[in-house]
Short mmCIF file of C-alpha atoms in Angstrom, two decimals:
data_model
loop_
_atom_site.label_atom_id
_atom_site.label_comp_id
_atom_site.label_asym_id
_atom_site.label_seq_id
_atom_site.Cartn_x
_atom_site.Cartn_y
_atom_site.Cartn_z
CA UNK A 2 32.02 13.11 13.42
CA UNK A 3 30.37 10.68 11.14
CA UNK A 4 26.76 10.72 11.13
CA UNK A 5 24.08 8.41 9.21
CA UNK A 6 20.73 9.72 8.55
CA UNK A 7 18.27 7.26 8.06
CA UNK A 8 15.43 8.46 5.74
CA UNK A 9 15.44 10.89 2.59
CA UNK A 10 12.08 12.68 3.28
CA UNK A 11 11.82 16.30 4.20
CA UNK A 12 13.13 15.46 7.63
CA UNK A 13 15.90 13.55 6.88
CA UNK A 14 17.22 15.71 4.23
CA UNK A 15 16.88 18.78 6.53
CA UNK A 16 18.53 17.08 9.25
CA UNK A 17 21.64 15.94 6.85
CA UNK A 18 21.94 19.34 5.58
CA UNK A 19 22.15 21.19 8.85
CA UNK A 20 24.61 18.41 9.98
CA UNK A 21 26.75 18.88 7.15
CA UNK A 22 26.64 22.53 7.57
CA UNK A 23 27.81 22.07 11.34
CA UNK A 24 30.92 20.20 9.44
CA UNK A 25 30.00 16.79 9.97
CA UNK A 26 30.53 13.71 7.33
CA UNK A 27 26.91 12.65 6.72
CA UNK A 28 25.41 9.81 4.88
CA UNK A 29 21.82 9.33 4.11
CA UNK A 30 20.37 5.82 3.48
CA UNK A 31 16.91 5.42 1.80
CA UNK A 32 15.14 2.59 -0.05
CA UNK A 33 13.54 4.83 -2.62
CA UNK A 34 15.53 6.11 -5.71
CA UNK A 35 15.46 9.62 -4.68
CA UNK A 36 14.39 12.18 -1.93
CA UNK A 37 10.91 12.94 -0.95
CA UNK A 38 9.40 10.15 -2.64
CA UNK A 39 6.92 8.92 0.30
CA UNK A 40 5.18 10.91 2.70
CA UNK A 41 7.21 14.27 1.63
CA UNK A 42 6.16 13.86 -2.16
CA UNK A 43 2.56 15.54 -2.47
CA UNK A 44 1.27 16.73 1.09
CA UNK A 45 -0.78 19.89 1.44
CA UNK A 46 2.04 22.37 1.00
CA UNK A 47 1.52 24.34 4.12
CA UNK A 48 4.04 25.62 6.50
CA UNK A 49 1.55 26.51 9.12
CA UNK A 50 3.22 27.24 12.61
CA UNK A 51 0.01 29.20 13.41
CA UNK A 52 -2.23 26.29 12.26
CA UNK A 53 -0.25 24.12 14.43
CA UNK A 54 -2.69 21.84 16.74
CA UNK A 55 -3.04 18.33 17.97
CA UNK A 56 -5.64 16.12 16.82
CA UNK A 57 -6.49 15.18 20.56
CA UNK A 58 -8.75 18.23 21.35
CA UNK A 59 -11.84 18.40 23.85
CA UNK A 60 -14.91 16.67 22.55
CA UNK A 61 -12.64 14.47 20.10
CA UNK A 62 -14.65 11.34 20.42
CA UNK A 63 -18.08 13.43 19.77
CA UNK A 64 -16.38 15.09 16.54
CA UNK A 65 -14.89 11.70 15.37
CA UNK A 66 -18.33 10.25 15.29
CA UNK A 67 -19.77 13.14 13.51
CA UNK A 68 -17.14 13.17 11.15
CA UNK A 69 -17.47 9.45 10.14
CA UNK A 70 -21.26 9.93 9.45
CA UNK A 71 -20.78 13.01 7.04
CA UNK A 72 -21.11 12.35 3.32
CA UNK A 73 -17.51 13.81 2.83
CA UNK A 74 -15.97 12.34 5.79
CA UNK A 75 -12.62 13.84 6.86
CA UNK A 76 -11.95 10.54 9.11
CA UNK A 77 -12.22 6.92 8.17
CA UNK A 78 -11.16 4.03 10.55
CA UNK A 79 -10.47 0.59 9.05
CA UNK A 80 -10.15 -1.76 11.96
CA UNK A 81 -7.53 -4.13 12.14
CA UNK A 82 -5.87 -6.78 14.61
CA UNK A 83 -3.13 -4.42 15.30
CA UNK A 84 -2.45 -3.87 19.04
CA UNK A 85 -0.36 -0.82 18.10
CA UNK A 86 -3.47 0.84 16.31
CA UNK A 87 -5.70 0.61 19.20
CA UNK A 88 -2.97 1.66 21.86
CA UNK A 89 -2.45 4.67 19.82
CA UNK A 90 -6.14 5.50 19.70
CA UNK A 91 -6.47 5.02 23.46
CA UNK A 92 -3.59 7.42 24.09
CA UNK A 93 -5.09 9.79 21.61
CA UNK A 94 -8.21 9.94 23.51
CA UNK A 95 -6.38 10.32 26.88
CA UNK A 96 -4.92 13.58 25.37
CA UNK A 97 -8.32 14.84 24.27
CA UNK A 98 -8.61 17.12 27.36
CA UNK A 99 -8.14 20.85 27.71
CA UNK A 100 -5.03 20.69 29.88
CA UNK A 101 -3.31 18.20 27.54
CA UNK A 102 -4.58 19.96 24.38
CA UNK A 103 -3.21 23.55 25.75
CA UNK A 104 0.43 21.59 26.76
CA UNK A 105 0.92 19.63 23.59
CA UNK A 106 -0.58 22.77 21.22
CA UNK A 107 2.18 25.02 23.04
CA UNK A 108 5.03 22.60 22.26
CA UNK A 109 4.14 22.18 18.77
CA UNK A 110 3.71 25.76 18.06
CA UNK A 111 7.12 26.49 19.68
CA UNK A 112 8.92 24.30 17.37
CA UNK A 113 6.98 25.19 14.50
CA UNK A 114 7.27 28.81 15.06
CA UNK A 115 11.20 28.39 15.18
CA UNK A 116 11.31 25.89 12.19
CA UNK A 117 9.22 28.70 10.17
CA UNK A 118 12.42 31.10 11.21
CA UNK A 119 14.89 28.63 10.30
CA UNK A 120 13.30 28.10 6.98
CA UNK A 121 13.38 31.78 6.35
CA UNK A 122 16.94 32.19 7.37
CA UNK A 123 17.76 29.01 4.65
CA UNK A 124 16.02 30.70 2.13
CA UNK A 125 17.70 34.11 2.54
CA UNK A 126 21.13 32.20 2.82
CA UNK A 127 20.80 29.84 -0.04
CA UNK A 128 18.20 31.27 -2.38
CA UNK A 129 16.31 28.16 -2.54
CA UNK A 130 13.13 28.30 -4.35
CA UNK A 131 10.03 26.09 -4.39
CA UNK A 132 6.95 27.80 -5.44
CA UNK A 133 6.91 29.45 -2.05
CA UNK A 134 4.41 32.08 -0.79
CA UNK A 135 4.38 34.34 2.33
CA UNK A 136 0.69 35.15 2.54
CA UNK A 137 -0.61 33.11 5.48
CA UNK A 138 -3.26 30.60 6.16
CA UNK A 139 -7.06 31.34 6.45
CA UNK A 140 -9.04 28.92 8.39
CA UNK A 141 -12.67 29.03 7.11
CA UNK A 142 -15.64 28.54 9.36
CA UNK A 143 -18.71 27.25 8.03
CA UNK A 144 -20.67 27.54 11.30
CA UNK A 145 -20.94 29.94 14.35
CA UNK A 146 -20.03 26.91 16.77
CA UNK A 147 -16.54 26.71 14.85
CA UNK A 148 -16.18 30.56 15.18
CA UNK A 149 -16.71 30.08 18.90
CA UNK A 150 -14.39 26.97 19.29
CA UNK A 151 -11.54 29.00 17.88
CA UNK A 152 -11.15 30.94 21.30
CA UNK A 153 -9.18 28.14 22.60
CA UNK A 154 -6.55 28.22 20.07
CA UNK A 155 -6.49 32.14 19.88
CA UNK A 156 -5.53 31.93 23.43
CA UNK A 157 -2.57 29.80 23.00
CA UNK A 158 -1.40 31.73 20.09
CA UNK A 159 -1.84 34.77 22.33
CA UNK A 160 0.67 32.93 24.85
CA UNK A 161 3.20 32.53 22.20
CA UNK A 162 2.58 35.97 20.69
CA UNK A 163 1.72 34.38 17.18
CA UNK A 164 -0.28 36.99 15.23
CA UNK A 165 -3.86 36.22 13.95
CA UNK A 166 -7.21 38.16 13.06
CA UNK A 167 -10.56 36.65 13.38
CA UNK A 168 -12.24 37.86 10.24
CA UNK A 169 -16.08 38.02 9.07
CA UNK A 170 -17.05 37.00 5.86
CA UNK A 171 -16.01 40.13 3.98
CA UNK A 172 -12.71 40.03 5.73
CA UNK A 173 -12.24 36.52 4.53
CA UNK A 174 -13.02 37.61 0.91
CA UNK A 175 -10.71 40.52 1.09
CA UNK A 176 -7.79 37.94 2.07
CA UNK A 177 -9.00 35.21 -0.62
CA UNK A 178 -10.85 37.15 -3.30
CA UNK A 179 -12.06 33.94 -4.82
CA UNK A 180 -14.07 33.30 -1.65
CA UNK A 181 -16.37 36.14 -3.10
CA UNK A 182 -18.01 33.47 -5.56
CA UNK A 183 -19.13 31.35 -2.30
CA UNK A 184 -19.57 33.82 0.42
CA UNK A 185 -22.98 32.34 1.53
CA UNK A 186 -21.12 29.05 2.31
CA UNK A 187 -18.83 30.65 4.95
CA UNK A 188 -19.50 32.51 8.25
CA UNK A 189 -15.74 33.74 9.07
CA UNK A 190 -12.42 32.76 9.19
CA UNK A 191 -9.20 32.74 11.35
CA UNK A 192 -6.25 34.48 9.22
CA UNK A 193 -2.65 33.35 10.45
CA UNK A 194 -0.51 35.99 8.50
CA UNK A 195 2.93 34.31 9.58
CA UNK A 196 2.15 31.24 7.70
CA UNK A 197 3.76 30.07 4.56
CA UNK A 198 3.12 27.72 1.59
CA UNK A 199 5.36 25.81 -0.73
CA UNK A 200 6.21 22.57 -2.60
CA UNK A 201 7.71 20.15 -0.02
CA UNK A 202 9.03 17.98 -2.83
CA UNK A 203 10.76 20.79 -4.73
CA UNK A 204 12.17 21.88 -1.55
CA UNK A 205 13.54 18.67 -0.35
CA UNK A 206 15.13 17.87 -3.88
CA UNK A 207 16.80 21.18 -3.83
CA UNK A 208 17.95 20.95 -0.47
CA UNK A 209 19.38 17.49 -1.06
CA UNK A 210 21.35 19.07 -4.00
CA UNK A 211 22.84 21.87 -1.61
CA UNK A 212 23.73 18.97 0.84
CA UNK A 213 25.69 16.84 -1.83
CA UNK A 214 27.55 20.06 -2.56
CA UNK A 215 28.30 20.03 1.11
CA UNK A 216 29.72 16.49 0.95
CA UNK A 217 26.70 14.52 2.12
CA UNK A 218 26.47 11.23 0.46
CA UNK A 219 23.13 9.93 -0.26
CA UNK A 220 22.72 5.98 -0.71
CA UNK A 221 19.54 5.46 -2.67
CA UNK A 222 17.85 2.18 -3.51
CA UNK A 223 19.21 0.99 -0.20
CA UNK A 224 16.82 -1.09 2.26
CA UNK A 225 17.51 -0.45 5.82
CA UNK A 226 17.07 -3.76 7.87
CA UNK A 227 18.13 -3.60 11.17
CA UNK A 228 20.38 -1.62 13.77
CA UNK A 229 23.49 -3.31 15.67
CA UNK A 230 24.51 -2.76 19.16
CA UNK A 231 27.11 -3.61 21.64
CA UNK A 232 24.75 -3.24 24.53
CA UNK A 233 25.57 0.38 25.15
CA UNK A 234 25.61 2.04 21.50
CA UNK A 235 24.66 1.62 18.08
CA UNK A 236 27.34 -0.05 16.10
CA UNK A 237 26.20 -0.23 12.78
CA UNK A 238 23.11 -0.33 10.34
CA UNK A 239 22.55 -3.37 8.24
CA UNK A 240 21.30 -2.80 4.72
CA UNK A 241 20.95 -4.30 1.51
CA UNK A 242 24.24 -3.38 0.53
CA UNK A 243 26.02 -4.46 3.59
CA UNK A 244 26.72 -2.86 7.21
CA UNK A 245 27.47 0.97 7.46
CA UNK A 246 29.20 2.47 10.38
CA UNK A 247 29.36 5.90 11.90
CA UNK A 248 30.05 7.59 15.10
CA UNK A 249 26.06 8.70 15.49
CA UNK A 250 22.67 7.60 14.10
CA UNK A 251 19.59 9.74 13.28
CA UNK A 252 16.30 7.70 12.82
CA UNK A 253 14.27 10.03 10.35
CA UNK A 254 11.81 7.31 8.75
CA UNK A 255 8.62 8.60 9.53
CA UNK A 256 5.97 5.81 10.25
CA UNK A 257 8.57 2.96 10.00
CA UNK A 258 10.86 4.53 12.79
CA UNK A 259 9.17 2.70 15.60
CA UNK A 260 10.19 -0.76 14.03
CA UNK A 261 13.74 0.23 13.90
CA UNK A 262 14.28 1.15 17.67
CA UNK A 263 11.66 -0.85 19.60
CA UNK A 264 14.31 -3.33 20.71
CA UNK A 265 16.22 -0.91 22.33
CA UNK A 266 13.50 -0.38 24.60
CA UNK A 267 12.19 2.56 22.75
CA UNK A 268 8.35 2.08 22.38
CA UNK A 269 7.57 4.96 20.24
CA UNK A 270 3.72 5.82 20.01
CA UNK A 271 4.08 6.84 16.15
CA UNK A 272 1.15 5.35 14.15
CA UNK A 273 0.71 5.92 10.41
CA UNK A 274 -2.21 8.04 9.39
CA UNK A 275 -3.06 7.94 5.82
CA UNK A 276 -3.90 11.22 3.89
CA UNK A 277 -4.74 12.05 0.44
CA UNK A 278 -3.94 14.88 -2.05
CA UNK A 279 -4.72 16.10 -5.42
CA UNK A 280 -2.91 18.33 -7.34
CA UNK A 281 -4.60 20.06 -10.41
CA UNK A 282 -3.30 22.84 -12.99
CA UNK A 283 -5.19 26.12 -12.28
CA UNK A 284 -7.23 27.32 -15.43
CA UNK A 285 -8.60 30.55 -13.83
CA UNK A 286 -6.01 32.56 -11.40
CA UNK A 287 -8.71 34.52 -10.16
CA UNK A 288 -10.60 31.82 -9.00
CA UNK A 289 -7.78 29.77 -7.31
CA UNK A 290 -6.74 30.65 -3.78
CA UNK A 291 -3.88 33.23 -3.09
CA UNK A 292 -2.18 31.03 -0.61
CA UNK A 293 -3.96 28.34 1.79
CA UNK A 294 -7.41 27.91 2.78
CA UNK A 295 -8.25 25.40 5.51
CA UNK A 296 -11.72 24.13 5.53
CA UNK A 297 -12.43 23.57 9.22
CA UNK A 298 -15.32 21.50 8.57
CA UNK A 299 -13.91 18.84 6.22
CA UNK A 300 -10.26 19.35 7.59
CA UNK A 301 -8.99 19.73 4.18
CA UNK A 302 -6.70 22.47 2.88
CA UNK A 303 -6.63 24.05 -0.67
CA UNK A 304 -3.14 25.70 -1.50
CA UNK A 305 -1.66 27.55 -4.49
CA UNK A 306 1.57 26.06 -5.54
CA UNK A 307 2.75 28.18 -8.49
CA UNK A 308 0.41 27.34 -11.48
CA UNK A 309 -1.02 24.33 -9.51
CA UNK A 310 -3.66 24.07 -6.72
CA UNK A 311 -2.78 21.12 -3.98
CA UNK A 312 -5.61 19.89 -2.09
CA UNK A 313 -4.83 17.81 0.94
CA UNK A 314 -6.28 16.32 3.88
CA UNK A 315 -8.42 13.45 5.20
CA UNK A 316 -7.42 10.75 7.78
CA UNK A 317 -7.70 7.10 7.14
CA UNK A 318 -6.41 4.62 9.95
CA UNK A 319 -5.63 1.70 8.10
CA UNK A 320 -2.19 0.67 9.18
CA UNK A 321 0.64 0.69 6.59
CA UNK A 322 -2.01 0.19 3.49
CA UNK A 323 -0.93 2.58 0.60
CA UNK A 324 -3.72 1.48 -1.58
CA UNK A 325 -5.00 4.44 -3.47
CA UNK A 326 -8.81 4.29 -2.75
CA UNK A 327 -11.11 6.17 -5.37
CA UNK A 328 -13.60 6.59 -2.83
CA UNK A 329 -11.31 8.74 -0.75
CA UNK A 330 -11.13 11.26 -3.51
CA UNK A 331 -14.32 12.50 -2.79
CA UNK A 332 -14.03 14.64 -0.28
CA UNK A 333 -10.90 16.35 -2.04
CA UNK A 334 -12.94 16.95 -5.05
CA UNK A 335 -16.05 18.37 -3.11
CA UNK A 336 -14.12 21.04 -0.92
CA UNK A 337 -11.87 22.47 -3.91
CA UNK A 338 -15.14 22.49 -6.31
CA UNK A 339 -17.06 24.24 -3.28
CA UNK A 340 -14.88 26.76 -2.38
CA UNK A 341 -12.93 27.20 -5.68
CA UNK A 342 -15.19 25.95 -8.48
CA UNK A 343 -13.77 27.74 -11.42
CA UNK A 344 -9.86 27.80 -10.20
CA UNK A 345 -8.65 24.47 -11.30
CA UNK A 346 -8.93 21.44 -13.83
CA UNK A 347 -10.10 18.39 -12.00
CA UNK A 348 -10.18 16.09 -14.78
CA UNK A 349 -6.29 16.56 -14.86
CA UNK A 350 -5.61 16.19 -11.37
CA UNK A 351 -2.94 13.70 -9.88
CA UNK A 352 -4.17 11.70 -7.10
CA UNK A 353 -1.71 10.72 -4.31
CA UNK A 354 -1.82 9.11 -0.74
CA UNK A 355 1.05 8.98 1.74
CA UNK A 356 1.39 8.03 5.55
CA UNK A 357 1.60 10.58 8.11
CA UNK A 358 3.86 9.49 11.24
CA UNK A 359 1.43 10.78 14.24
CA UNK A 360 2.08 10.59 17.85
CA UNK A 361 -1.20 10.53 20.06
CA UNK A 362 -0.13 13.68 21.73
CA UNK A 363 0.67 15.52 18.15
CA UNK A 364 4.06 16.61 19.24
CA UNK A 365 7.11 14.75 17.11
CA UNK A 366 9.91 13.14 18.77
CA UNK A 367 13.09 14.84 18.36
CA UNK A 368 16.55 14.77 19.57
CA UNK A 369 18.70 12.29 22.18
CA UNK A 370 17.57 9.20 23.10
CA UNK A 371 18.83 6.94 26.15
CA UNK A 372 21.20 5.24 23.60
CA UNK A 373 23.87 7.63 23.64
CA UNK A 374 24.78 7.99 19.82
CA UNK A 375 21.02 7.24 18.54
CA UNK A 376 18.84 10.46 17.84
CA UNK A 377 15.46 10.58 16.70
CA UNK A 378 13.42 13.10 14.30
CA UNK A 379 9.93 11.29 13.64
CA UNK A 380 6.46 11.76 14.41
CA UNK A 381 5.37 14.87 12.92
CA UNK A 382 2.08 13.83 11.56
CA UNK A 383 0.55 16.30 9.44
CA UNK A 384 3.26 19.00 10.01
CA UNK A 385 6.36 17.66 8.87
CA UNK A 386 6.74 20.08 6.19
CA UNK A 387 5.96 22.71 8.45
CA UNK A 388 8.53 21.60 11.23
CA UNK A 389 11.33 20.20 8.76
CA UNK A 390 13.81 23.02 9.11
CA UNK A 391 13.47 23.57 12.81
CA UNK A 392 13.62 19.97 13.78
CA UNK A 393 16.80 19.15 11.47
CA UNK A 394 18.44 22.34 13.07
CA UNK A 395 17.74 21.35 16.53
CA UNK A 396 18.67 17.54 16.13
CA UNK A 397 21.79 18.47 14.41
CA UNK A 398 22.69 20.63 17.42
CA UNK A 399 21.80 17.92 19.58
CA UNK A 400 24.06 15.68 17.86
CA UNK A 401 26.93 17.98 17.68
CA UNK A 402 26.57 18.60 21.52
CA UNK A 403 25.54 22.30 21.04
CA UNK A 404 23.12 24.20 22.99
CA UNK A 405 19.61 24.31 20.86
CA UNK A 406 18.11 27.70 20.14
CA UNK A 407 14.76 26.41 21.75
CA UNK A 408 13.74 24.86 24.71
CA UNK A 409 13.44 20.81 24.24
CA UNK A 410 11.03 20.37 26.97
CA UNK A 411 8.33 18.05 25.94
CA UNK A 412 9.78 17.48 22.45
CA UNK A 413 11.96 14.38 23.13
CA UNK A 414 11.21 10.78 24.01
CA UNK A 415 11.78 11.27 27.50
CA UNK A 416 8.21 12.61 27.74
CA UNK A 417 7.09 9.17 27.32
CA UNK A 418 9.09 7.80 30.51
CA UNK A 419 10.88 5.03 28.49
CA UNK A 420 14.31 3.58 28.82
CA UNK A 421 16.85 1.98 26.74
CA UNK A 422 17.22 -1.01 29.24
CA UNK A 423 16.55 -3.27 26.36
CA UNK A 424 19.55 -2.36 24.59
CA UNK A 425 22.10 -3.91 27.23
CA UNK A 426 20.39 -7.16 26.66
CA UNK A 427 20.05 -7.59 22.71
CA UNK A 428 23.29 -7.71 20.73
CA UNK A 429 21.32 -6.94 17.47
CA UNK A 430 18.23 -4.78 17.28
CA UNK A 431 15.75 -3.59 14.81
CA UNK A 432 14.68 -5.29 11.47
CA UNK A 433 12.26 -3.72 9.27
CA UNK A 434 11.08 -4.49 5.96
CA UNK A 435 9.00 -1.76 4.49
CA UNK A 436 6.28 -2.42 1.79
CA UNK A 437 6.65 -0.82 -1.45
CA UNK A 438 5.32 2.68 -1.68
#
């Protein structure tokens, strides 16, 4: 069938690739001049199924207050008169309990583990290269309290048979030799050996080239305005270049997805959480990380990508504001300097920001909707790179009417109990004018 994919980030391109592999005629539409130029451009570089966990955890409120009072705060909230922001925050807090955390983490790990396997299979089949490494993630703890709190996560990892090791300081230094220089700053760590790393931007561009060879048409520099409907199904997508039509439509527009589908009665609780990153050249390979080191205190990841170090993290609630705030660079500078003081040249760092499409329960929204030819692949938060291959594969399977290889329970929009009743009374739906990135 003919399928239009809206969005050319890592999620949209992965979806298009797997749809094309399944034999469909695919068109990808995006306002940017190429793939992966927004949220996928300079993320933390982690493919971390073992580290997949919702932000909504027990004790979240107390942690949030503590974070905001820290000198190098991982969290900043800039209040706005935005009902969507406050609604999202309240739903986040409603999920911050032990039962919800275990359910949500289980859903996330299920999809993330599958996605990592899909990525490996794709790499083996195509030989795609993107500064990838398969040396795991080391979550480092600066306090014993953090070590004790890891027990909850380890219980979920046990349930899904995800390998891990709880390490002391010497164990951390054995995995990441550069940490020997700063051993007094950590008390232990959790090693997730099945995790990987890689440059999401390079991957997405390479995969887009492969998708093009399979016949996928990419329409760049094309603004997406609205979806049209006959009351039962989507009949077209209105763009700056005219109306495009297909048999099925996949919305993979990250934080902007809710705007497009809300008039269908789909009230997606996806809200942008702004993140920042630094990319700096390695000047001392022995002083740089071997893979990813996640600083649990500051919620910042430090990752080796070829001859570069990527430092990614922090969370800022400020709506769709993409202002590159110099003060938010401080936490990134601090962590990389504190843990890897000799590894890279901060004076040559590229500073970047992007909007992560977060759901309040942490789980993305993938698969079918009550509108029979409208599908979703959005809400991946900080784990879009981790979940991209698996999400693209399952959505392609759902669109094509095939049985998915994993259980989709809890992954679709159905978990919110929404209906598409509004679509029956609105001949034209959607409408989104995205600000320039």
